[in-house]
PDB file of C-alpha atoms and ligand atoms in Angstrom:
ATOM      1  CA  MET B  30       0.156   2.755  11.226  1.00  0.00           C
ATOM      2  CA  ASP B  31      -2.001   4.150  12.829  1.00  0.00           C
ATOM      3  CA  SER B  32      -6.290   5.033  12.432  1.00  0.00           C
ATOM      4  CA  GLY B  33      -6.304   2.926  15.513  1.00  0.00           C
ATOM      5  CA  GLU B  34      -8.612  -0.045  14.050  1.00  0.00           C
ATOM      6  CA  THR B  35      -8.681  -2.624  15.734  1.00  0.00           C
ATOM      7  CA  ILE B  36      -6.232  -5.475  14.470  1.00  0.00           C
ATOM      8  CA  GLU B  37      -7.416  -9.020  13.605  1.00  0.00           C
ATOM      9  CA  HIS B  38      -5.064 -11.757  13.933  1.00  0.00           C
ATOM     10  CA  GLU B  39      -4.529 -14.705  11.198  1.00  0.00           C
ATOM     11  CA  GLY B  40      -2.002 -15.727  11.493  1.00  0.00           C
ATOM     12  CA  PRO B  41       0.337 -19.382  11.178  1.00  0.00           C
ATOM     13  CA  GLU B  42      -1.791 -21.090  14.059  1.00  0.00           C
ATOM     14  CA  ASP B  43      -4.649 -21.627  11.494  1.00  0.00           C
ATOM     15  CA  ALA B  44      -2.360 -21.549   8.220  1.00  0.00           C
ATOM     16  CA  VAL B  45      -3.538 -25.338   6.299  1.00  0.00           C
ATOM     17  CA  GLU B  46      -0.305 -26.954   4.876  1.00  0.00           C
ATOM     18  CA  GLU B  47       0.962 -24.894   2.719  1.00  0.00           C
ATOM     19  CA  SER B  48       1.673 -25.602  -0.876  1.00  0.00           C
ATOM     20  CA  ILE B  49       2.331 -22.915  -4.062  1.00  0.00           C
ATOM     21  CA  VAL B  50      -0.613 -23.760  -6.546  1.00  0.00           C
ATOM     22  CA  ASP B  51       0.551 -24.201  -9.406  1.00  0.00           C
ATOM     23  CA  ASP B  52      -2.260 -24.983 -12.833  1.00  0.00           C
ATOM     24  CA  GLY B  53       0.754 -23.399 -15.146  1.00  0.00           C
ATOM     25  CA  ASP B  54      -1.123 -22.005 -17.996  1.00  0.00           C
ATOM     26  CA  ASP B  55      -3.187 -19.097 -15.141  1.00  0.00           C
ATOM     27  CA  TYR B  56       0.051 -18.619 -14.941  1.00  0.00           C
ATOM     28  CA  ARG B  57       2.119 -18.484 -18.144  1.00  0.00           C
ATOM     29  CA  TYR B  58       2.028 -14.574 -19.041  1.00  0.00           C
ATOM     30  CA  HIS B  59       4.193 -14.330 -14.989  1.00  0.00           C
ATOM     31  CA  SER B  60       7.975 -13.467 -16.436  1.00  0.00           C
ATOM     32  CA  ALA B  61       8.605 -11.842 -13.550  1.00  0.00           C
ATOM     33  CA  GLN B  62      12.097 -13.754 -11.929  1.00  0.00           C
ATOM     34  CA  PRO B  63      12.413 -13.609  -8.204  1.00  0.00           C
ATOM     35  CA  ALA B  64      16.300 -12.734  -9.088  1.00  0.00           C
ATOM     36  CA  GLN B  65      15.030 -10.109 -10.461  1.00  0.00           C
ATOM     37  CA  THR B  66      14.065  -8.539  -7.383  1.00  0.00           C
ATOM     38  CA  ALA B  67      16.714  -9.494  -4.711  1.00  0.00           C
ATOM     39  CA  SER B  68      20.007  -9.359  -3.807  1.00  0.00           C
ATOM     40  CA  ALA B  69      21.470 -10.688  -7.308  1.00  0.00           C
ATOM     41  CA  ASP B  70      22.525  -6.773  -8.672  1.00  0.00           C
ATOM     42  CA  GLY B  71      23.547  -6.480  -4.617  1.00  0.00           C
ATOM     43  CA  ASP B  72      22.057  -4.158  -4.287  1.00  0.00           C
ATOM     44  CA  GLU B  73      20.034  -5.011  -1.391  1.00  0.00           C
ATOM     45  CA  GLY B  74      19.629  -1.265   0.292  1.00  0.00           C
ATOM     46  CA  ARG B  75      17.866  -0.126  -2.429  1.00  0.00           C
ATOM     47  CA  TRP B  76      14.148  -2.489  -1.590  1.00  0.00           C
ATOM     48  CA  SER B  77      12.503  -0.555   1.445  1.00  0.00           C
ATOM     49  CA  ILE B  78       9.922  -3.999   1.212  1.00  0.00           C
ATOM     50  CA  ARG B  79      10.895  -7.100  -0.386  1.00  0.00           C
ATOM     51  CA  CYS B  80       8.241  -9.929  -0.028  1.00  0.00           C
ATOM     52  CA  ILE B  81       9.853 -13.664  -0.868  1.00  0.00           C
ATOM     53  CA  ASP B  82       7.324 -17.024  -1.928  1.00  0.00           C
ATOM     54  CA  VAL B  83       4.506 -15.796  -0.092  1.00  0.00           C
ATOM     55  CA  VAL B  84       1.805 -17.681   0.343  1.00  0.00           C
ATOM     56  CA  LYS B  85      -1.241 -17.274   1.971  1.00  0.00           C
ATOM     57  CA  ARG B  86      -4.712 -19.023   1.126  1.00  0.00           C
ATOM     58  CA  LEU B  87      -7.799 -17.912   2.341  1.00  0.00           C
ATOM     59  CA  ALA B  88     -10.869 -20.276   2.791  1.00  0.00           C
ATOM     60  CA  GLY B  89      -9.296 -22.749   1.467  1.00  0.00           C
ATOM     61  CA  VAL B  90      -7.928 -20.319  -1.918  1.00  0.00           C
ATOM     62  CA  PRO B  91      -4.964 -19.506  -2.020  1.00  0.00           C
ATOM     63  CA  VAL B  92      -5.197 -15.641  -2.180  1.00  0.00           C
ATOM     64  CA  LEU B  93      -0.598 -14.629  -2.487  1.00  0.00           C
ATOM     65  CA  ASN B  94       0.124 -17.882  -4.995  1.00  0.00           C
ATOM     66  CA  GLY B  95       3.860 -17.381  -3.997  1.00  0.00           C
ATOM     67  CA  LEU B  96       4.025 -14.272  -4.457  1.00  0.00           C
ATOM     68  CA  ASN B  97       8.484 -11.866  -5.042  1.00  0.00           C
ATOM     69  CA  VAL B  98       7.721  -8.450  -5.030  1.00  0.00           C
ATOM     70  CA  SER B  99      10.734  -6.180  -3.934  1.00  0.00           C
ATOM     71  CA  PHE B 100       9.419  -2.321  -3.760  1.00  0.00           C
ATOM     72  CA  PRO B 101      12.208  -0.072  -3.982  1.00  0.00           C
ATOM     73  CA  ASP B 102      13.053   2.917  -2.211  1.00  0.00           C
ATOM     74  CA  ASP B 103      12.558   6.754  -1.911  1.00  0.00           C
ATOM     75  CA  THR B 104      10.551   5.883  -5.429  1.00  0.00           C
ATOM     76  CA  ILE B 105       6.332   6.021  -5.435  1.00  0.00           C
ATOM     77  CA  THR B 106       5.640   2.374  -6.575  1.00  0.00           C
ATOM     78  CA  VAL B 107       1.944   1.279  -8.306  1.00  0.00           C
ATOM     79  CA  VAL B 108       0.795  -1.987  -7.815  1.00  0.00           C
ATOM     80  CA  LEU B 109      -2.448  -3.114 -10.076  1.00  0.00           C
ATOM     81  CA  GLY B 110      -4.410  -5.322 -10.667  1.00  0.00           C
ATOM     82  CA  PRO B 111      -7.579  -6.432 -11.108  1.00  0.00           C
ATOM     83  CA  SER B 112     -10.149  -6.253  -8.623  1.00  0.00           C
ATOM     84  CA  GLY B 113     -10.410  -9.165  -5.856  1.00  0.00           C
ATOM     85  CA  THR B 114      -6.471 -10.795  -7.041  1.00  0.00           C
ATOM     86  CA  GLY B 115      -4.598  -9.968  -3.718  1.00  0.00           C
ATOM     87  CA  LYS B 116      -4.003  -6.754  -3.675  1.00  0.00           C
ATOM     88  CA  SER B 117      -6.159  -5.085  -0.257  1.00  0.00           C
ATOM     89  CA  VAL B 118      -4.349  -9.279   1.145  1.00  0.00           C
ATOM     90  CA  LEU B 119      -1.448  -7.435   0.428  1.00  0.00           C
ATOM     91  CA  ILE B 120      -0.627  -4.559   1.867  1.00  0.00           C
ATOM     92  CA  LYS B 121      -2.936  -6.320   5.217  1.00  0.00           C
ATOM     93  CA  HIS B 122       0.761  -8.475   5.036  1.00  0.00           C
ATOM     94  CA  LEU B 123       3.468  -5.762   5.086  1.00  0.00           C
ATOM     95  CA  ILE B 124       1.780  -4.260   7.507  1.00  0.00           C
ATOM     96  CA  GLY B 125       1.210  -7.486   9.806  1.00  0.00           C
ATOM     97  CA  LEU B 126      -2.332  -7.658   9.691  1.00  0.00           C
ATOM     98  CA  MET B 127      -2.446 -10.972   8.110  1.00  0.00           C
ATOM     99  CA  PHE B 128      -0.376 -13.425   8.308  1.00  0.00           C
ATOM    100  CA  PRO B 129       1.847 -15.722   5.539  1.00  0.00           C
ATOM    101  CA  ASP B 130       1.086 -19.551   5.411  1.00  0.00           C
ATOM    102  CA  SER B 131       4.212 -19.293   3.951  1.00  0.00           C
ATOM    103  CA  GLY B 132       7.058 -16.962   2.970  1.00  0.00           C
ATOM    104  CA  GLU B 133       8.428 -14.106   3.274  1.00  0.00           C
ATOM    105  CA  ILE B 134       8.072 -10.464   3.861  1.00  0.00           C
ATOM    106  CA  LEU B 135      11.187  -7.953   4.929  1.00  0.00           C
ATOM    107  CA  VAL B 136      10.346  -4.466   6.198  1.00  0.00           C
ATOM    108  CA  HIS B 137      13.639  -2.553   6.140  1.00  0.00           C
ATOM    109  CA  GLY B 138      15.238  -5.489   6.307  1.00  0.00           C
ATOM    110  CA  GLU B 139      13.416  -7.381   8.871  1.00  0.00           C
ATOM    111  CA  SER B 140      10.951 -10.736   9.215  1.00  0.00           C
ATOM    112  CA  VAL B 141       7.049  -8.743   9.400  1.00  0.00           C
ATOM    113  CA  PRO B 142       5.980 -12.175  10.322  1.00  0.00           C
ATOM    114  CA  ARG B 143       8.652 -13.240  12.897  1.00  0.00           C
ATOM    115  CA  MET B 144       7.904  -9.354  15.115  1.00  0.00           C
ATOM    116  CA  THR B 145       6.629  -9.911  18.519  1.00  0.00           C
ATOM    117  CA  MET B 146       3.544  -7.882  18.909  1.00  0.00           C
ATOM    118  CA  PRO B 147       6.155  -4.348  20.875  1.00  0.00           C
ATOM    119  CA  GLU B 148       8.381  -4.663  17.396  1.00  0.00           C
ATOM    120  CA  LEU B 149       4.908  -4.975  15.220  1.00  0.00           C
ATOM    121  CA  LEU B 150       3.735  -1.900  17.131  1.00  0.00           C
ATOM    122  CA  HIS B 151       6.849  -0.145  16.432  1.00  0.00           C
ATOM    123  CA  MET B 152       7.512  -1.119  12.848  1.00  0.00           C
ATOM    124  CA  ARG B 153       3.256   0.137  11.846  1.00  0.00           C
ATOM    125  CA  ARG B 154       4.372   3.969  13.062  1.00  0.00           C
ATOM    126  CA  ARG B 155       7.329   3.623  10.877  1.00  0.00           C
ATOM    127  CA  ILE B 156       4.781   3.274   8.503  1.00  0.00           C
ATOM    128  CA  GLY B 157       1.251   5.460   6.970  1.00  0.00           C
ATOM    129  CA  VAL B 158      -1.830   4.077   6.156  1.00  0.00           C
ATOM    130  CA  LEU B 159      -3.771   5.634   3.737  1.00  0.00           C
ATOM    131  CA  PHE B 160      -7.099   3.490   3.908  1.00  0.00           C
ATOM    132  CA  GLN B 161      -9.762   3.035   1.020  1.00  0.00           C
ATOM    133  CA  ASP B 162     -12.492   5.711   2.400  1.00  0.00           C
ATOM    134  CA  GLY B 163     -10.250   7.464   4.655  1.00  0.00           C
ATOM    135  CA  ALA B 164     -11.275   5.100   8.541  1.00  0.00           C
ATOM    136  CA  LEU B 165     -11.831   8.477   9.754  1.00  0.00           C
ATOM    137  CA  PHE B 166     -12.613   8.134  13.087  1.00  0.00           C
ATOM    138  CA  GLY B 167     -17.008   9.498  12.783  1.00  0.00           C
ATOM    139  CA  SER B 168     -16.945  10.609  16.061  1.00  0.00           C
ATOM    140  CA  MET B 169     -13.795  13.418  15.888  1.00  0.00           C
ATOM    141  CA  ASN B 170     -13.377  16.555  13.629  1.00  0.00           C
ATOM    142  CA  VAL B 171     -10.483  16.074  11.047  1.00  0.00           C
ATOM    143  CA  PHE B 172      -8.813  18.446  14.251  1.00  0.00           C
ATOM    144  CA  ASP B 173      -8.790  15.164  16.568  1.00  0.00           C
ATOM    145  CA  ASN B 174      -7.949  12.657  13.816  1.00  0.00           C
ATOM    146  CA  VAL B 175      -5.050  13.569  12.416  1.00  0.00           C
ATOM    147  CA  ALA B 176      -3.821  14.245  16.125  1.00  0.00           C
ATOM    148  CA  PHE B 177      -5.060  11.329  17.577  1.00  0.00           C
ATOM    149  CA  PRO B 178      -1.475   9.361  16.541  1.00  0.00           C
ATOM    150  CA  LEU B 179       0.250  11.787  17.559  1.00  0.00           C
ATOM    151  CA  ARG B 180      -1.311  11.862  21.433  1.00  0.00           C
ATOM    152  CA  GLN B 181      -0.683   8.019  21.590  1.00  0.00           C
ATOM    153  CA  HIS B 182       2.385   7.945  19.925  1.00  0.00           C
ATOM    154  CA  THR B 183       4.650  11.109  21.429  1.00  0.00           C
ATOM    155  CA  ASP B 184       4.993  13.048  24.118  1.00  0.00           C
ATOM    156  CA  TYR B 185       3.855  16.034  21.957  1.00  0.00           C
ATOM    157  CA  SER B 186       2.917  18.879  24.106  1.00  0.00           C
ATOM    158  CA  GLU B 187      -0.559  20.130  22.687  1.00  0.00           C
ATOM    159  CA  THR B 188       1.317  23.739  20.909  1.00  0.00           C
ATOM    160  CA  GLN B 189       3.390  20.744  19.531  1.00  0.00           C
ATOM    161  CA  ILE B 190       0.408  18.874  17.950  1.00  0.00           C
ATOM    162  CA  ALA B 191      -1.801  21.579  17.315  1.00  0.00           C
ATOM    163  CA  GLU B 192       1.296  23.207  14.813  1.00  0.00           C
ATOM    164  CA  THR B 193       2.190  19.889  13.477  1.00  0.00           C
ATOM    165  CA  VAL B 194      -1.827  18.807  12.304  1.00  0.00           C
ATOM    166  CA  ARG B 195      -2.250  22.261  10.808  1.00  0.00           C
ATOM    167  CA  GLN B 196       0.979  21.838   9.036  1.00  0.00           C
ATOM    168  CA  ARG B 197      -0.141  19.337   7.850  1.00  0.00           C
ATOM    169  CA  LEU B 198      -3.927  19.807   6.473  1.00  0.00           C
ATOM    170  CA  ALA B 199      -2.473  22.681   5.085  1.00  0.00           C
ATOM    171  CA  ASP B 200      -0.399  20.663   3.172  1.00  0.00           C
ATOM    172  CA  VAL B 201      -3.349  18.720   1.417  1.00  0.00           C
ATOM    173  CA  GLY B 202      -5.616  21.833   1.133  1.00  0.00           C
ATOM    174  CA  LEU B 203      -8.593  21.261   4.980  1.00  0.00           C
ATOM    175  CA  SER B 204      -6.731  23.954   6.622  1.00  0.00           C
ATOM    176  CA  ASP B 205      -9.888  25.593   5.807  1.00  0.00           C
ATOM    177  CA  ALA B 206     -12.504  21.798   7.519  1.00  0.00           C
ATOM    178  CA  ILE B 207     -10.369  21.618  10.173  1.00  0.00           C
ATOM    179  CA  GLU B 208     -12.962  21.993  12.578  1.00  0.00           C
ATOM    180  CA  ASP B 209     -15.361  19.557  10.403  1.00  0.00           C
ATOM    181  CA  ALA B 210     -16.680  16.633  11.769  1.00  0.00           C
ATOM    182  CA  PRO B 211     -15.996  13.361   8.951  1.00  0.00           C
ATOM    183  CA  SER B 212     -19.905  13.081   8.212  1.00  0.00           C
ATOM    184  CA  GLN B 213     -18.928  17.215   6.378  1.00  0.00           C
ATOM    185  CA  LEU B 214     -16.178  15.993   4.492  1.00  0.00           C
ATOM    186  CA  SER B 215     -16.658  14.616   0.471  1.00  0.00           C
ATOM    187  CA  GLY B 216     -15.010  11.303  -0.361  1.00  0.00           C
ATOM    188  CA  GLY B 217     -11.931  12.974  -2.122  1.00  0.00           C
ATOM    189  CA  MET B 218     -11.646  15.889   1.378  1.00  0.00           C
ATOM    190  CA  ARG B 219     -12.047  12.754   3.760  1.00  0.00           C
ATOM    191  CA  LYS B 220      -8.704  10.841   1.183  1.00  0.00           C
ATOM    192  CA  ARG B 221      -7.338  13.897   1.980  1.00  0.00           C
ATOM    193  CA  ALA B 222      -7.983  14.141   5.868  1.00  0.00           C
ATOM    194  CA  GLY B 223      -7.300  10.026   5.650  1.00  0.00           C
ATOM    195  CA  PHE B 224      -3.792  11.193   4.068  1.00  0.00           C
ATOM    196  CA  ALA B 225      -2.887  14.083   6.418  1.00  0.00           C
ATOM    197  CA  ARG B 226      -3.027  11.566   9.107  1.00  0.00           C
ATOM    198  CA  ALA B 227      -1.020   8.924   7.892  1.00  0.00           C
ATOM    199  CA  LEU B 228       1.515  11.753   7.494  1.00  0.00           C
ATOM    200  CA  VAL B 229       1.640  13.441  10.989  1.00  0.00           C
ATOM    201  CA  MET B 230       3.653  10.449  12.479  1.00  0.00           C
ATOM    202  CA  GLU B 231       7.074  11.584  10.177  1.00  0.00           C
ATOM    203  CA  PRO B 232       6.554   7.375   8.282  1.00  0.00           C
ATOM    204  CA  ASP B 233       9.352   5.944   6.281  1.00  0.00           C
ATOM    205  CA  ILE B 234       7.125   3.925   4.101  1.00  0.00           C
ATOM    206  CA  VAL B 235       3.517   5.090   3.579  1.00  0.00           C
ATOM    207  CA  ILE B 236       1.137   2.991   1.412  1.00  0.00           C
ATOM    208  CA  PHE B 237      -2.134   3.759   0.125  1.00  0.00           C
ATOM    209  CA  ASP B 238      -5.432   1.230  -0.613  1.00  0.00           C
ATOM    210  CA  GLU B 239      -7.094   2.362  -3.543  1.00  0.00           C
ATOM    211  CA  PRO B 240      -6.955   6.465  -3.376  1.00  0.00           C
ATOM    212  CA  ASP B 241      -8.310   6.742  -5.737  1.00  0.00           C
ATOM    213  CA  SER B 242     -11.785   4.717  -5.979  1.00  0.00           C
ATOM    214  CA  GLY B 243     -15.120   6.869  -6.004  1.00  0.00           C
ATOM    215  CA  LEU B 244     -13.483  10.412  -6.836  1.00  0.00           C
ATOM    216  CA  ASP B 245     -13.890  10.960  -9.662  1.00  0.00           C
ATOM    217  CA  PRO B 246     -11.122  11.104 -12.835  1.00  0.00           C
ATOM    218  CA  VAL B 247     -10.142  15.155 -11.632  1.00  0.00           C
ATOM    219  CA  ARG B 248     -10.320  14.862  -7.879  1.00  0.00           C
ATOM    220  CA  THR B 249      -8.679  11.207  -9.010  1.00  0.00           C
ATOM    221  CA  ALA B 250      -5.429  13.383 -10.897  1.00  0.00           C
ATOM    222  CA  LEU B 251      -5.783  16.345  -7.737  1.00  0.00           C
ATOM    223  CA  LEU B 252      -5.246  14.003  -4.989  1.00  0.00           C
ATOM    224  CA  CYS B 253      -3.105  12.211  -7.220  1.00  0.00           C
ATOM    225  CA  ASP B 254      -1.145  15.757  -7.723  1.00  0.00           C
ATOM    226  CA  LEU B 255      -0.574  15.565  -4.115  1.00  0.00           C
ATOM    227  CA  ILE B 256       0.080  13.038  -3.387  1.00  0.00           C
ATOM    228  CA  GLN B 257       3.871  12.988  -5.497  1.00  0.00           C
ATOM    229  CA  GLU B 258       3.691  16.281  -3.837  1.00  0.00           C
ATOM    230  CA  MET B 259       4.071  15.387  -0.923  1.00  0.00           C
ATOM    231  CA  HIS B 260       6.767  12.505  -2.250  1.00  0.00           C
ATOM    232  CA  GLU B 261       8.579  15.152  -2.938  1.00  0.00           C
ATOM    233  CA  GLN B 262       8.942  17.338   0.087  1.00  0.00           C
ATOM    234  CA  HIS B 263       8.803  14.386   2.617  1.00  0.00           C
ATOM    235  CA  GLY B 264      10.594  11.360   0.506  1.00  0.00           C
ATOM    236  CA  GLY B 265      10.701   8.097   1.958  1.00  0.00           C
ATOM    237  CA  THR B 266       9.145   3.923   0.008  1.00  0.00           C
ATOM    238  CA  TYR B 267       5.327   4.969  -1.685  1.00  0.00           C
ATOM    239  CA  LEU B 268       3.171   1.752  -2.232  1.00  0.00           C
ATOM    240  CA  VAL B 269       0.177   2.767  -3.865  1.00  0.00           C
ATOM    241  CA  VAL B 270      -1.895   0.132  -4.007  1.00  0.00           C
ATOM    242  CA  THR B 271      -4.955   0.595  -7.851  1.00  0.00           C
ATOM    243  CA  HIS B 272      -6.665  -0.657 -10.357  1.00  0.00           C
ATOM    244  CA  ASN B 273      -6.441   2.901 -11.910  1.00  0.00           C
ATOM    245  CA  ILE B 274      -4.070   3.068 -15.079  1.00  0.00           C
ATOM    246  CA  ALA B 275      -4.564   6.613 -15.313  1.00  0.00           C
ATOM    247  CA  SER B 276      -2.927   7.149 -11.922  1.00  0.00           C
ATOM    248  CA  ALA B 277       0.144   4.249 -12.754  1.00  0.00           C
ATOM    249  CA  ARG B 278       1.010   6.874 -15.277  1.00  0.00           C
ATOM    250  CA  GLN B 279       0.684  10.543 -13.430  1.00  0.00           C
ATOM    251  CA  ILE B 280       2.377   8.639 -11.237  1.00  0.00           C
ATOM    252  CA  GLY B 281       4.306   5.566 -10.693  1.00  0.00           C
ATOM    253  CA  GLU B 282       7.712   5.538 -10.349  1.00  0.00           C
ATOM    254  CA  TYR B 283       7.670   1.770 -10.323  1.00  0.00           C
ATOM    255  CA  ILE B 284       5.589  -0.424 -10.762  1.00  0.00           C
ATOM    256  CA  ALA B 285       4.509  -3.448  -9.907  1.00  0.00           C
ATOM    257  CA  LEU B 286       1.554  -6.187 -11.664  1.00  0.00           C
ATOM    258  CA  LEU B 287      -0.453  -8.325  -9.736  1.00  0.00           C
ATOM    259  CA  TRP B 288      -2.147 -11.765 -10.523  1.00  0.00           C
ATOM    260  CA  ARG B 289      -3.466 -14.595  -8.981  1.00  0.00           C
ATOM    261  CA  GLY B 290      -1.210 -13.864  -5.980  1.00  0.00           C
ATOM    262  CA  ARG B 291       1.731 -13.600  -7.924  1.00  0.00           C
ATOM    263  CA  ILE B 292       4.364 -10.957 -10.219  1.00  0.00           C
ATOM    264  CA  VAL B 293       3.376 -10.780 -14.183  1.00  0.00           C
ATOM    265  CA  GLU B 294       5.981  -7.756 -14.024  1.00  0.00           C
ATOM    266  CA  SER B 295       7.710  -5.269 -12.388  1.00  0.00           C
ATOM    267  CA  GLY B 296       9.848  -2.824 -13.234  1.00  0.00           C
ATOM    268  CA  THR B 297      10.218   1.314 -13.661  1.00  0.00           C
ATOM    269  CA  ALA B 298       7.368   2.277 -15.679  1.00  0.00           C
ATOM    270  CA  GLU B 299       9.609   2.919 -18.650  1.00  0.00           C
ATOM    271  CA  GLN B 300       9.935  -0.298 -19.079  1.00  0.00           C
ATOM    272  CA  MET B 301       6.184  -1.625 -18.287  1.00  0.00           C
ATOM    273  CA  PHE B 302       4.460   1.086 -20.089  1.00  0.00           C
ATOM    274  CA  SER B 303       6.617  -0.773 -23.007  1.00  0.00           C
ATOM    275  CA  SER B 304       7.216  -4.360 -21.774  1.00  0.00           C
ATOM    276  CA  GLU B 305       6.440  -6.831 -24.985  1.00  0.00           C
ATOM    277  CA  ASN B 306       4.092  -9.310 -22.423  1.00  0.00           C
ATOM    278  CA  PRO B 307       0.229  -9.301 -23.805  1.00  0.00           C
ATOM    279  CA  PHE B 308      -1.412  -9.221 -19.942  1.00  0.00           C
ATOM    280  CA  VAL B 309       1.408  -6.203 -19.744  1.00  0.00           C
ATOM    281  CA  ARG B 310      -0.126  -4.843 -22.710  1.00  0.00           C
ATOM    282  CA  GLN B 311      -3.382  -5.058 -22.054  1.00  0.00           C
ATOM    283  CA  PHE B 312      -3.944  -4.256 -19.192  1.00  0.00           C
ATOM    284  CA  LEU B 313      -2.202  -1.256 -19.048  1.00  0.00           C
ATOM    285  CA  SER B 314      -4.387   0.036 -22.506  1.00  0.00           C
ATOM    286  CA  GLY B 315      -7.176  -0.787 -20.698  1.00  0.00           C
ATOM    287  CA  ALA B 316      -8.537  -2.930 -23.646  1.00  0.00           C
ATOM    288  CA  ALA B 317     -10.580  -6.002 -23.946  1.00  0.00           C
ATOM    289  CA  ALA B 318      -8.803  -8.394 -25.844  1.00  0.00           C
ATOM    290  CA  GLY B 319      -6.580  -9.125 -24.470  1.00  0.00           C
ATOM    291  CA  PRO B 320      -5.706 -12.214 -22.106  1.00  0.00           C
ATOM    292  CA  LEU B 321      -7.313 -11.359 -19.348  1.00  0.00           C
ATOM    293  CA  GLY B 322     -11.029 -12.456 -19.165  1.00  0.00           C
ATOM    294  CA  MET B 323     -14.287 -11.653 -17.216  1.00  0.00           C
ATOM    295  CA  ASP B 324     -12.826 -14.913 -14.480  1.00  0.00           C
TER     296      ASP B 324
HETATM  297  N1  ATP H 418     -10.730 -12.626   5.514  1.00  0.00           N
HETATM  298  C1  ATP H 418     -10.552 -13.387   4.148  1.00  0.00           C
HETATM  299  N2  ATP H 418     -11.235 -14.140   4.332  1.00  0.00           N
HETATM  300  C2  ATP H 418     -11.268 -14.351   2.878  1.00  0.00           C
HETATM  301  N3  ATP H 418     -11.115 -14.558   1.296  1.00  0.00           N
HETATM  302  C3  ATP H 418     -10.859 -13.216   1.960  1.00  0.00           C
HETATM  303  C4  ATP H 418     -10.060 -12.313   2.552  1.00  0.00           C
HETATM  304  N4  ATP H 418      -9.675 -11.193   2.358  1.00  0.00           N
HETATM  305  C5  ATP H 418      -9.676 -11.342   1.384  1.00  0.00           C
HETATM  306  N5  ATP H 418     -10.876 -12.297   1.004  1.00  0.00           N
HETATM  307  C6  ATP H 418     -10.482 -12.435  -1.105  1.00  0.00           C
HETATM  308  O1  ATP H 418      -9.768 -12.706  -1.040  1.00  0.00           O
HETATM  309  C7  ATP H 418      -9.255 -12.183  -2.215  1.00  0.00           C
HETATM  310  C8  ATP H 418      -8.428 -10.615  -2.731  1.00  0.00           C
HETATM  311  O2  ATP H 418      -8.786 -10.118  -2.211  1.00  0.00           O
HETATM  312  P1  ATP H 418      -8.184  -8.526  -1.518  1.00  0.00           P
HETATM  313  O3  ATP H 418      -8.846  -8.026  -0.754  1.00  0.00           O
HETATM  314  O4  ATP H 418      -7.606  -8.714  -1.442  1.00  0.00           O
HETATM  315  O5  ATP H 418      -8.726  -8.318  -3.490  1.00  0.00           O
HETATM  316  P2  ATP H 418      -8.015  -6.069  -4.469  1.00  0.00           P
HETATM  317  O6  ATP H 418      -7.205  -6.521  -4.797  1.00  0.00           O
HETATM  318  O7  ATP H 418      -7.772  -6.035  -3.117  1.00  0.00           O
HETATM  319  O8  ATP H 418      -9.434  -6.005  -4.821  1.00  0.00           O
HETATM  320  P3  ATP H 418     -10.075  -4.634  -5.421  1.00  0.00           P
HETATM  321  O9  ATP H 418      -9.970  -4.206  -6.089  1.00  0.00           O
HETATM  322  O10 ATP H 418     -11.560  -4.764  -5.548  1.00  0.00           O
HETATM  323  O11 ATP H 418     -10.182  -4.740  -4.051  1.00  0.00           O
HETATM  324  C9  ATP H 418     -10.677 -11.767  -3.172  1.00  0.00           C
HETATM  325  O12 ATP H 418     -10.704 -13.846  -3.958  1.00  0.00           O
HETATM  326  C10 ATP H 418     -11.529 -12.109  -1.715  1.00  0.00           C
HETATM  327  O13 ATP H 418     -12.865 -12.597  -1.043  1.00  0.00           O
HETATM  328 MG1   MG H 419      -8.909  -3.826  -2.350  1.00  0.00          MG
END
């Protein structure tokens, strides 16, 4: 994670007594089984990221409420969920910007909440994050934004940096904008610049928080194409968090549906789009009628 933003710690030290709040009715459509995401079938190595019984309360409200989910290696996973359901909070837990009140988060088998700060910083270097608005530094041009992680974390020469930055910007179709200030870019270009920066350290895991927000459907589809192309080229675990079903349909190989701080169901795109679960069916078809209301 290399955007250089201030890191806020909301750690166990300010945690209240944790417990999973169980209003059975709220969770009647949640058919995901912890075993589904555990090593029941003996393929532990398959999961890059695992969340086990994660509980996080914010302002007294359980935002993650017994979350069990795993994200497979070398796959594009889409985490879908309605607004305000805890998707961004989940991302913050994965990169250690927030810590759970209880439960475990494993990245490549290592516990994020138990990492020391140097271990956390080391882990974050292996994770590229594309924040919602691209999170570019307004005072730097596109080149310097993308070069930033390399200058911070590597001993590359300026020549090597220039070569890498030019390559990544060419990948995302921004060669012509290399000298531009972020304020000169359109929303879609800012996201692509953020994407180039997220890739520059050759991360094993790339996380996208709502890459499609604020983009029209065509630009969203083009960005999804780009995500897919980059995944084909570089491999790794891609995690795309969104409430956009079209994006999930376009690029999701594995899909997890989050609601009320727990996974309703997760599985391959094929399994999810043929699910019998009324909540999953409603959400994935974008229907007004069904268990999900306005509340
Ligand atoms: N630092 C915080 N303090 C208190 N409450 C918070 C904090 N961060 C998030 N929340 C609350 O947690 C809930 C989940 O927020 P989150 O940002 O994860 O939603 P989301 O699923 O990403 O939504 P969206 O699709 O709108 O981005 C919301 O009710 C939000 O108000
Ligand atoms: Mg969010």
